[in-house]
Amino acid sequence: MASLSKSKHLFGFTSPRTLEKIIPELRLLDEKFNGKKWNTQTQIEFFDTLFLSDFYEGDKRPTNPALAARDRITRAPKALGFIQLTPEINLTKAGKQLISEKRLDEIFTKQLLKFQLPSPYHTQSNTIEFNVKPYLELLRLIKELGSISKLEIALFFLQLTNFNKFDFVKNKILSFRERRKEKSISWRTFVSGEFVAEIKEIFHHEIVNNQFYTRESKHFTFEKFIKTKESNMRDYADAFFRYIRATELVTIDSKTMRIKISPSRKDDVDFILENIDRHPMHFDSVKSFQNYLFDPDSLKLFSDNKDRLIDKIKSLSAGQVAIESKTIDELKDDLVALETEQKNKFVSDNIIKLKENKLDDLNDIYLMFNKIIDKEVPDAPLFLEWNVWRAFAALNHTKEIAGNFIFDLDGMPLNTAPGNKPDIEINYGDFSCIIEVTMSRGETQFNMEGSSVARHYGDLVNKLQHNKAYCFFIAPKMSEATKAFFFNLNKMHTKRYGGKTKIIPMDLYSFIEFFRVGIVQQFSQVSILENWLEQQWLYNQEAEDEDIWFRRIQDGIQNWI
């Protein structure tokens, strides 16, 4: 159990960053450690097993693996009812449905809506009264405001510790939007001032008593205190933003980068807001709370009613017949199949549209790259994958192009590609490419991406049974370690990777120029791209060092066609 006494605002689950990452880790925990005690030794063994798995991201083992294991399992997985750790490790009914990967949006919605403060897992604060179901109120706020930004979540939504403060928080956001229109100072200065004002209000007691110590810092200064609290609030807002998107009840407005109610889920949201009690439930014991939390069927959604399901299925496909005799579970599967068709059509229609090279679409791609560089998107790694995919689709002449990231019902990117797949796969007919992108920098870039990129390239070569394959590796800035690694790997014959790899690193600015040249010069022959990629690899074979090779790649982009 954890006390809320040290919390002055709502908190999000910052580990894992996206809910879907829970799935393979819980599956591994269930397969290898089910029925065992959750103690330090088990935690170390679990993390060591996880570290060796194909889906673990990173090459560096933490100095405290037991702590790393607890960080992954005792936060979101436990709080959302997917795992029971006492008296022994057991997946709950909700956890079993989760790892089946069947109707993920439904199980995420149910478990997030059950999360409440206080609860037997999070006992009441002795300084402020928590009385809220955070994800329910966030959904309500999005509905009533029309949309909400990640910044507004950080500044204001986190203050919604009691559902009775809903109008107070809503009015704060509306007032902020008016002040934003009237500001006469830079955006950065304006936002900084807003954070200072809100932090002074939230942490008034600590500030007037000069209690500036934080867990993250022992420097007792007001400035450091403000900076740390702002960073924490932004991290929590990021977590709420990502987790509420996992429900697919909301989507992102591609122009404003705000989250809004998905048009296709309006009825679902209305049902939730009208039927789920805003008051946190009271439980006489931890056991009674767990009985409620662990059972997905203890909370009903719009789609749990057979008649509503049938109506929704028929609205999506008039050709559906004889479905009245089906069970609710069968009908839900039918609905998922129809929604998957809808997603696939969004994607295929988007590819066709992008290949037309309309000015609005091209400008939107350039604008999105600028937003990513200026940190104006809510999830930069995801939107970089999506926008690079759009750029390659717009370059045209692909036989097949597949972004392995996940789309939502409105055709917007929902989650990055899983760790066991490349970000983007392209078949040009005569040769194939994979595209790997990252927002990471420095040593982290090499630790997170180095081995996985090489592994994905090797998987492609093994699948093709020939080496007419290339890999673009794109990052805002290429780390020295990454350049050196790919420079040397390309020169070595490695059986696992199908021989010598052909990985071409490119910083984001260079890729944007690569894309611009391709559009302006009206790229039309895939052999030109193949020859250019092959030439960059041949330069690699003869270059004296990685810096010379990398500069050669950059210098050649202006004339790749």
PDB file of N, CA and C in Angstrom, residues 53 73 79 93 174 338 355 435 443 449 548 557:
ATOM      1  N   SER A  53      15.576 -11.039 -23.218  1.00  0.00           N
ATOM      2  CA  SER A  53      14.472 -11.261 -24.157  1.00  0.00           C
ATOM      3  C   SER A  53      14.643 -10.415 -25.413  1.00  0.00           C
ATOM      4  N   ILE A  73       6.779  -3.549 -12.588  1.00  0.00           N
ATOM      5  CA  ILE A  73       5.632  -4.393 -12.247  1.00  0.00           C
ATOM      6  C   ILE A  73       4.717  -3.797 -11.180  1.00  0.00           C
ATOM      7  N   ALA A  79      -1.374  -1.530 -10.080  1.00  0.00           N
ATOM      8  CA  ALA A  79      -2.422  -0.557  -9.781  1.00  0.00           C
ATOM      9  C   ALA A  79      -3.643  -0.730 -10.670  1.00  0.00           C
ATOM     10  N   LYS A  93      -7.642 -12.189 -13.759  1.00  0.00           N
ATOM     11  CA  LYS A  93      -8.495 -12.403 -14.928  1.00  0.00           C
ATOM     12  C   LYS A  93      -8.283 -11.277 -15.941  1.00  0.00           C
ATOM     13  N   LEU A 174      -9.930  27.382 -19.350  1.00  0.00           N
ATOM     14  CA  LEU A 174     -10.547  28.389 -20.215  1.00  0.00           C
ATOM     15  C   LEU A 174      -9.887  29.750 -20.024  1.00  0.00           C
ATOM     16  N   LEU A 338     -14.463  -5.446 -38.063  1.00  0.00           N
ATOM     17  CA  LEU A 338     -14.933  -4.335 -38.892  1.00  0.00           C
ATOM     18  C   LEU A 338     -14.100  -3.078 -38.657  1.00  0.00           C
ATOM     19  N   LYS A 355       0.690   9.654 -52.389  1.00  0.00           N
ATOM     20  CA  LYS A 355       1.405   9.440 -53.651  1.00  0.00           C
ATOM     21  C   LYS A 355       1.020  10.455 -54.719  1.00  0.00           C
ATOM     22  N   ILE A 435      13.272   0.934 -42.419  1.00  0.00           N
ATOM     23  CA  ILE A 435      13.569   2.266 -41.904  1.00  0.00           C
ATOM     24  C   ILE A 435      13.470   2.202 -40.385  1.00  0.00           C
ATOM     25  N   GLU A 443      24.802   8.311 -25.811  1.00  0.00           N
ATOM     26  CA  GLU A 443      25.028   6.915 -25.448  1.00  0.00           C
ATOM     27  C   GLU A 443      23.727   6.129 -25.421  1.00  0.00           C
ATOM     28  N   GLU A 449      19.372   1.330 -29.675  1.00  0.00           N
ATOM     29  CA  GLU A 449      19.102   1.057 -31.082  1.00  0.00           C
ATOM     30  C   GLU A 449      20.114   0.147 -31.771  1.00  0.00           C
ATOM     31  N   ILE A 548      34.402  10.527 -41.795  1.00  0.00           N
ATOM     32  CA  ILE A 548      34.574  10.775 -43.235  1.00  0.00           C
ATOM     33  C   ILE A 548      33.397  10.185 -44.005  1.00  0.00           C
ATOM     34  N   ILE A 557      23.602  14.068 -50.469  1.00  0.00           N
ATOM     35  CA  ILE A 557      22.139  14.097 -50.453  1.00  0.00           C
ATOM     36  C   ILE A 557      21.575  15.076 -51.477  1.00  0.00           C
TER      37      ILE A 557
END
